[in-house]
Amino acid sequence: MIAVLAGGVGAAKFLQGLVRVVNSSEIKVIVNTADDIDIYGVHVSPDIDIVTYSLAGIFDEDRGWGIRGDTFNFVENLAKFGIENWFKLGDMDLATCFYRTILMKRGLSITEATRRIRKALNVEVDILPMTDNPVQTYIETDIGLLHIQEYMVKYRCEPSILGLEFKGIEEAEATNEVLEALEDCSGVILCPSNPIISIGPILSVKGIRDKLREASYPKVAITPIIAGAPVKGPADKFMRFLGVEVSPYGVAWLYRDFLDGLVVDVRDSFQTVRIEGLGIKALTTDTLMKSIEDKIRVARTALNLMEIS
Ligand code: GDP
């Protein structure tokens, strides 16, 4: 079994390739929940939903979030009542979040709610929230303290970053399901996700990073940075804020205490020597995932790297 650490969009693309080359029952995905937000009376878990919808084949690839063919009657009608509606939650998406919310109100964990949702959507891959405790990313900016969704969606990542906090992380415990996955797996893959705000919170949950440091199985990552920039999203802004080079070398540096291998994009092949200087093996391929063939190629390269690491 392979354990995969995942954020949203970059992870979802990679997983679509991985399920074509590894049996779904042999994959457990540990997903960031620090992007979660309680809004419109429901609990939205953006990374879990992106991963679930894409594995269910219903993800809206063009828009980059939500369910294909969704409508937005609910959020649009909120405006009539003067309710702020910057978070564009589709109607079908709302049904998922509503179901999650009622399960959690009944006292079920988000792990159990996620299991029921993915089963209802016929997703065989086990999707595991990183923790059952609430963790929320807040960004201190030049216009004030913003929830990660406000920063990304409402303000389109424009405010300057002055600080970063994973609220609740000290109290957050890794679930038994996550700890078992990290114990029983034959290797770990870190998706090409934002290393600071998607993978960062997972690694910050008590016990997870230590487990990776101690484990003897191979741990490999795929770079989310190609030719000095992320494919999508604000990874560069967060890396710069922390003084980390915006490059695959910077990604390797962030994971240097446990990582064995990094899949680097062909456009950055000149960086492999420096990365190997950190004691991390590097394999290059075109990591830009547009077609299903691209996604399969990146998944195969990560698996090859696991074998030689
Ligand atoms: P988010 O929570 O939805 O932002 O999801 P992630 O953290 O999983 O995804 C954002 C990261 O995915 C960004 O840093 C992107 O650079 C990376 N990413 C998205 N698409 C691709 C791709 O096709 N190839 C690679 N190598 N990285 C990608």
Short mmCIF file of C-alpha atoms and ligand atoms in Angstrom, two decimals:
data_model
loop_
_atom_site.label_atom_id
_atom_site.label_comp_id
_atom_site.label_asym_id
_atom_site.label_seq_id
_atom_site.Cartn_x
_atom_site.Cartn_y
_atom_site.Cartn_z
CA MET A 1 0.00 0.00 0.00
CA ILE A 2 1.18 3.51 -0.84
CA ALA A 3 0.38 6.52 1.36
CA VAL A 4 0.03 9.83 -0.45
CA LEU A 5 0.10 13.30 1.12
CA ALA A 6 -2.24 15.63 -0.72
CA GLY A 7 -3.50 19.18 -1.04
CA GLY A 8 -6.06 20.06 -3.71
CA VAL A 9 -5.61 20.71 -7.41
CA GLY A 10 -2.02 19.46 -7.91
CA ALA A 11 -2.78 16.37 -5.85
CA ALA A 12 -5.99 15.60 -7.70
CA LYS A 13 -4.20 15.64 -11.07
CA PHE A 14 -1.45 13.37 -9.80
CA LEU A 15 -3.90 10.92 -8.22
CA GLN A 16 -5.81 10.56 -11.47
CA GLY A 17 -2.58 9.20 -12.95
CA LEU A 18 -1.68 7.09 -9.93
CA VAL A 19 -5.00 5.19 -9.95
CA ARG A 20 -4.24 4.14 -13.53
CA VAL A 21 -1.01 2.43 -12.50
CA VAL A 22 -1.69 1.27 -8.93
CA ASN A 23 -4.79 -0.57 -7.72
CA SER A 24 -7.11 1.90 -5.94
CA SER A 25 -7.41 -0.40 -2.92
CA GLU A 26 -3.62 -0.06 -2.51
CA ILE A 27 -3.71 3.75 -2.15
CA LYS A 28 -4.44 5.79 0.98
CA VAL A 29 -4.52 9.57 0.59
CA ILE A 30 -3.84 11.77 3.62
CA VAL A 31 -5.39 15.14 2.89
CA ASN A 32 -4.88 18.66 4.22
CA THR A 33 -7.87 20.00 6.17
CA ALA A 34 -6.37 23.37 7.17
CA ASP A 35 -8.12 24.97 4.17
CA ASP A 36 -11.51 24.03 5.68
CA ILE A 37 -14.04 26.76 6.32
CA ASP A 38 -17.43 26.91 8.02
CA ILE A 39 -19.54 29.08 5.76
CA TYR A 40 -23.26 29.32 4.83
CA GLY A 41 -23.97 26.96 7.75
CA VAL A 42 -21.96 24.09 6.27
CA HIS A 43 -18.47 22.67 6.69
CA VAL A 44 -16.52 23.01 3.44
CA SER A 45 -13.37 20.91 3.07
CA PRO A 46 -11.91 22.11 -0.25
CA ASP A 47 -8.93 19.75 -0.56
CA ILE A 48 -10.89 16.66 0.47
CA ASP A 49 -13.62 17.57 -1.99
CA ILE A 50 -11.25 18.25 -4.91
CA VAL A 51 -9.55 14.89 -4.33
CA THR A 52 -12.88 13.06 -3.92
CA TYR A 53 -14.57 14.67 -6.93
CA SER A 54 -11.60 14.10 -9.20
CA LEU A 55 -11.33 10.42 -8.22
CA ALA A 56 -15.10 10.13 -8.74
CA GLY A 57 -14.68 11.61 -12.24
CA ILE A 58 -17.03 14.53 -11.56
CA PHE A 59 -14.50 17.31 -10.90
CA ASP A 60 -14.80 20.47 -13.00
CA GLU A 61 -11.33 20.44 -14.55
CA ASP A 62 -11.90 23.62 -16.56
CA ARG A 63 -12.87 25.74 -13.57
CA GLY A 64 -10.34 24.01 -11.27
CA TRP A 65 -12.82 23.46 -8.43
CA GLY A 66 -16.30 22.10 -7.77
CA ILE A 67 -18.47 19.65 -9.68
CA ARG A 68 -18.81 19.65 -13.47
CA GLY A 69 -22.18 21.02 -14.59
CA ASP A 70 -22.98 22.48 -11.16
CA THR A 71 -25.32 25.46 -10.79
CA PHE A 72 -25.00 28.36 -8.35
CA ASN A 73 -28.59 29.20 -7.43
CA PHE A 74 -27.96 28.96 -3.70
CA VAL A 75 -25.02 31.40 -3.49
CA GLU A 76 -26.53 33.79 -6.04
CA ASN A 77 -29.75 34.01 -4.06
CA LEU A 78 -27.89 34.83 -0.85
CA ALA A 79 -27.21 38.27 -2.33
CA LYS A 80 -30.94 39.07 -2.13
CA PHE A 81 -30.64 38.96 1.64
CA GLY A 82 -27.46 41.00 1.72
CA ILE A 83 -25.38 37.95 2.65
CA GLU A 84 -21.79 38.11 1.43
CA ASN A 85 -21.37 35.41 -1.22
CA TRP A 86 -17.74 35.58 -2.37
CA PHE A 87 -17.26 31.85 -1.73
CA LYS A 88 -18.84 30.32 -4.83
CA LEU A 89 -20.18 27.02 -3.53
CA GLY A 90 -22.16 25.18 -6.23
CA ASP A 91 -25.56 23.64 -5.50
CA MET A 92 -24.38 20.02 -5.89
CA ASP A 93 -21.25 20.86 -3.90
CA LEU A 94 -23.48 22.33 -1.19
CA ALA A 95 -25.27 18.97 -0.92
CA THR A 96 -21.94 17.23 -0.19
CA CYS A 97 -21.03 19.85 2.42
CA PHE A 98 -24.52 19.69 3.94
CA TYR A 99 -24.26 15.91 4.28
CA ARG A 100 -20.81 16.25 5.90
CA THR A 101 -22.16 18.88 8.28
CA ILE A 102 -25.13 16.81 9.47
CA LEU A 103 -22.89 13.79 10.01
CA MET A 104 -20.46 15.89 12.04
CA LYS A 105 -23.33 17.48 14.01
CA ARG A 106 -24.40 13.94 14.92
CA GLY A 107 -20.95 13.50 16.43
CA LEU A 108 -19.24 11.60 13.62
CA SER A 109 -15.64 12.49 12.86
CA ILE A 110 -14.63 14.16 9.60
CA THR A 111 -12.75 10.91 8.86
CA GLU A 112 -16.03 8.96 9.02
CA ALA A 113 -17.94 11.65 7.11
CA THR A 114 -15.28 11.56 4.37
CA ARG A 115 -15.52 7.76 4.19
CA ARG A 116 -19.29 7.89 3.74
CA ILE A 117 -19.09 10.64 1.12
CA ARG A 118 -16.44 8.92 -0.97
CA LYS A 119 -18.30 5.58 -0.75
CA ALA A 120 -21.52 7.27 -1.91
CA LEU A 121 -19.53 8.65 -4.87
CA ASN A 122 -18.03 5.20 -5.61
CA VAL A 123 -14.46 6.22 -4.84
CA GLU A 124 -12.43 3.19 -3.87
CA VAL A 125 -9.26 5.04 -2.81
CA ASP A 126 -9.23 5.60 0.95
CA ILE A 127 -9.31 9.35 1.62
CA LEU A 128 -8.10 10.27 5.11
CA PRO A 129 -8.33 13.77 6.60
CA MET A 130 -4.96 14.55 8.26
CA THR A 131 -6.72 15.04 11.65
CA ASP A 132 -10.21 14.99 13.15
CA ASN A 133 -9.42 18.18 15.08
CA PRO A 134 -10.15 21.61 13.62
CA VAL A 135 -7.13 23.33 12.07
CA GLN A 136 -7.47 26.50 10.01
CA THR A 137 -4.82 28.43 8.14
CA TYR A 138 -4.79 32.18 8.75
CA ILE A 139 -2.66 34.68 6.88
CA GLU A 140 -1.56 37.94 8.43
CA THR A 141 -1.60 40.50 5.61
CA ASP A 142 -1.29 44.22 4.99
CA ILE A 143 -5.11 44.41 5.12
CA GLY A 144 -5.46 42.35 8.31
CA LEU A 145 -5.76 38.74 9.43
CA LEU A 146 -7.46 36.62 6.75
CA HIS A 147 -8.73 33.05 6.70
CA ILE A 148 -6.91 31.18 3.92
CA GLN A 149 -10.12 31.10 1.81
CA GLU A 150 -10.61 34.85 2.24
CA TYR A 151 -7.00 35.40 1.19
CA MET A 152 -7.20 33.08 -1.83
CA VAL A 153 -10.81 33.46 -3.02
CA LYS A 154 -12.05 36.83 -1.80
CA TYR A 155 -8.78 38.72 -2.21
CA ARG A 156 -7.22 36.53 -4.97
CA CYS A 157 -3.89 36.20 -3.15
CA GLU A 158 -3.23 39.91 -3.68
CA PRO A 159 -2.52 41.16 -0.10
CA SER A 160 1.11 41.03 1.04
CA ILE A 161 1.86 38.12 3.36
CA LEU A 162 3.18 39.22 6.76
CA GLY A 163 2.58 36.04 8.75
CA LEU A 164 1.19 32.52 8.63
CA GLU A 165 -0.56 30.50 11.31
CA PHE A 166 -2.13 27.03 11.36
CA LYS A 167 -4.69 27.75 14.09
CA GLY A 168 -5.37 24.67 16.24
CA ILE A 169 -2.31 22.75 15.01
CA GLU A 170 -0.82 22.33 18.53
CA GLU A 171 -3.91 20.45 19.71
CA ALA A 172 -4.36 18.48 16.48
CA GLU A 173 -3.74 14.74 16.68
CA ALA A 174 -3.11 12.51 13.70
CA THR A 175 -5.95 10.00 13.45
CA ASN A 176 -5.35 6.27 13.99
CA GLU A 177 -6.19 5.77 10.31
CA VAL A 178 -3.42 8.19 9.28
CA LEU A 179 -0.86 6.74 11.67
CA GLU A 180 -1.68 3.19 10.53
CA ALA A 181 -1.36 4.21 6.88
CA LEU A 182 2.08 5.69 7.58
CA GLU A 183 3.11 2.55 9.45
CA ASP A 184 1.77 -0.10 7.06
CA CYS A 185 2.67 1.50 3.72
CA SER A 186 5.58 0.49 1.50
CA GLY A 187 6.32 4.12 0.63
CA VAL A 188 5.03 7.69 0.76
CA ILE A 189 4.46 10.08 -2.12
CA LEU A 190 4.07 13.82 -1.54
CA CYS A 191 1.89 15.25 -4.32
CA PRO A 192 2.88 18.32 -6.35
CA SER A 193 0.92 20.46 -3.89
CA ASN A 194 1.74 23.76 -2.23
CA PRO A 195 4.58 22.73 0.13
CA ILE A 196 3.80 25.46 2.67
CA ILE A 197 0.00 25.68 2.94
CA SER A 198 -1.14 22.28 1.62
CA ILE A 199 1.57 19.80 2.62
CA GLY A 200 2.88 22.06 5.43
CA PRO A 201 -0.15 21.60 7.73
CA ILE A 202 -0.10 17.79 7.24
CA LEU A 203 3.57 17.65 8.22
CA SER A 204 2.83 19.90 11.22
CA VAL A 205 0.26 17.55 12.75
CA LYS A 206 1.87 15.99 15.81
CA GLY A 207 3.65 12.77 14.99
CA ILE A 208 3.41 12.81 11.19
CA ARG A 209 6.77 14.38 10.34
CA ASP A 210 8.50 12.22 12.97
CA LYS A 211 6.95 9.10 11.45
CA LEU A 212 8.33 10.07 8.03
CA ARG A 213 11.79 10.77 9.47
CA GLU A 214 11.88 7.41 11.22
CA ALA A 215 10.40 5.27 8.46
CA SER A 216 12.78 3.15 6.41
CA TYR A 217 10.51 2.98 3.32
CA PRO A 218 11.11 5.45 0.47
CA LYS A 219 9.57 8.90 0.62
CA VAL A 220 9.38 10.81 -2.67
CA ALA A 221 7.77 14.07 -3.81
CA ILE A 222 6.82 15.66 -7.11
CA THR A 223 7.75 19.30 -7.57
CA PRO A 224 4.87 21.79 -7.75
CA ILE A 225 7.35 24.38 -9.04
CA ILE A 226 8.29 24.44 -12.73
CA ALA A 227 10.85 26.92 -14.11
CA GLY A 228 10.70 29.21 -11.08
CA ALA A 229 6.92 29.39 -10.70
CA PRO A 230 3.98 27.30 -9.50
CA VAL A 231 1.65 25.99 -12.19
CA LYS A 232 -1.25 27.55 -10.30
CA GLY A 233 -1.79 29.23 -6.93
CA PRO A 234 0.38 31.17 -4.50
CA ALA A 235 3.13 28.64 -3.61
CA ASP A 236 5.79 31.12 -4.80
CA LYS A 237 4.46 33.87 -2.50
CA PHE A 238 4.56 31.60 0.53
CA MET A 239 8.01 30.21 -0.30
CA ARG A 240 9.36 33.73 -0.73
CA PHE A 241 7.74 34.82 2.53
CA LEU A 242 9.63 32.02 4.33
CA GLY A 243 12.86 32.89 2.50
CA VAL A 244 12.84 29.66 0.50
CA GLU A 245 14.10 29.60 -3.10
CA VAL A 246 11.17 29.21 -5.54
CA SER A 247 12.51 26.14 -7.33
CA PRO A 248 12.52 22.35 -7.05
CA TYR A 249 15.67 22.80 -4.96
CA GLY A 250 13.60 24.96 -2.57
CA VAL A 251 10.95 22.22 -2.40
CA ALA A 252 13.63 19.58 -1.71
CA TRP A 253 15.12 21.84 0.96
CA LEU A 254 11.75 22.12 2.74
CA TYR A 255 11.47 18.31 2.89
CA ARG A 256 15.20 17.59 3.34
CA ASP A 257 14.89 15.99 6.80
CA PHE A 258 12.94 12.97 5.50
CA LEU A 259 12.79 13.01 1.69
CA ASP A 260 14.59 10.35 -0.40
CA GLY A 261 13.63 11.43 -3.91
CA LEU A 262 12.15 14.33 -5.90
CA VAL A 263 10.57 14.26 -9.35
CA VAL A 264 11.91 17.40 -11.02
CA ASP A 265 10.55 18.97 -14.19
CA VAL A 266 12.67 18.66 -17.35
CA ARG A 267 12.80 22.46 -17.53
CA ASP A 268 14.74 22.37 -14.23
CA SER A 269 17.04 19.44 -14.97
CA PHE A 270 20.07 21.69 -14.27
CA GLN A 271 18.99 21.67 -10.59
CA THR A 272 19.37 17.94 -10.03
CA VAL A 273 23.02 18.15 -8.93
CA ARG A 274 22.18 20.65 -6.18
CA ILE A 275 19.19 18.56 -5.08
CA GLU A 276 21.33 15.43 -4.91
CA GLY A 277 23.72 17.46 -2.76
CA LEU A 278 20.96 17.40 -0.12
CA GLY A 279 21.08 13.60 -0.24
CA ILE A 280 17.87 13.48 -2.27
CA LYS A 281 17.73 11.54 -5.56
CA ALA A 282 16.25 13.43 -8.51
CA LEU A 283 14.51 12.07 -11.60
CA THR A 284 13.35 14.39 -14.36
CA THR A 285 10.28 14.25 -16.55
CA ASP A 286 7.78 16.70 -18.00
CA THR A 287 5.67 17.23 -14.85
CA LEU A 288 3.05 19.50 -16.42
CA MET A 289 -0.11 17.41 -16.19
CA LYS A 290 -2.67 18.28 -18.84
CA SER A 291 -3.70 14.99 -20.45
CA ILE A 292 -4.27 11.66 -18.73
CA GLU A 293 -1.06 10.44 -20.43
CA ASP A 294 0.84 13.25 -18.65
CA LYS A 295 -0.66 12.24 -15.30
CA ILE A 296 0.24 8.57 -15.85
CA ARG A 297 3.80 9.53 -16.83
CA VAL A 298 4.29 11.57 -13.65
CA ALA A 299 2.82 8.76 -11.51
CA ARG A 300 5.12 6.18 -13.18
CA THR A 301 8.16 8.41 -12.61
CA ALA A 302 7.30 8.79 -8.91
CA LEU A 303 6.95 4.99 -8.59
CA ASN A 304 10.29 4.44 -10.39
CA LEU A 305 11.91 6.91 -8.05
CA MET A 306 10.46 5.01 -5.08
CA GLU A 307 12.07 1.84 -6.37
CA ILE A 308 15.54 3.34 -6.73
CA SER A 309 15.46 5.52 -3.58
P1 GDP B 1 -4.80 23.77 -3.72
O1 GDP B 1 -5.03 23.57 -2.26
O2 GDP B 1 -6.01 23.52 -4.55
O3 GDP B 1 -4.03 25.00 -4.10
O4 GDP B 1 -3.96 22.53 -4.16
P2 GDP B 1 -2.50 22.01 -4.20
O5 GDP B 1 -1.67 22.56 -3.11
O6 GDP B 1 -2.56 20.53 -4.38
O7 GDP B 1 -2.11 22.57 -5.61
C1 GDP B 1 -1.40 23.69 -5.86
C2 GDP B 1 -0.04 23.31 -6.39
O8 GDP B 1 -0.16 22.34 -7.43
C3 GDP B 1 0.63 24.52 -6.99
O9 GDP B 1 1.80 24.82 -6.27
C4 GDP B 1 0.90 24.09 -8.42
O10 GDP B 1 2.13 24.52 -8.90
C5 GDP B 1 0.81 22.57 -8.39
N1 GDP B 1 0.38 22.04 -9.66
C6 GDP B 1 -0.84 22.21 -10.24
N2 GDP B 1 -0.86 21.60 -11.44
C7 GDP B 1 0.37 21.02 -11.64
C8 GDP B 1 0.96 20.28 -12.70
O11 GDP B 1 0.34 19.99 -13.73
N3 GDP B 1 2.26 19.88 -12.54
C9 GDP B 1 2.99 20.20 -11.41
N4 GDP B 1 4.26 19.77 -11.36
N5 GDP B 1 2.45 20.91 -10.39
C10 GDP B 1 1.15 21.32 -10.51
#
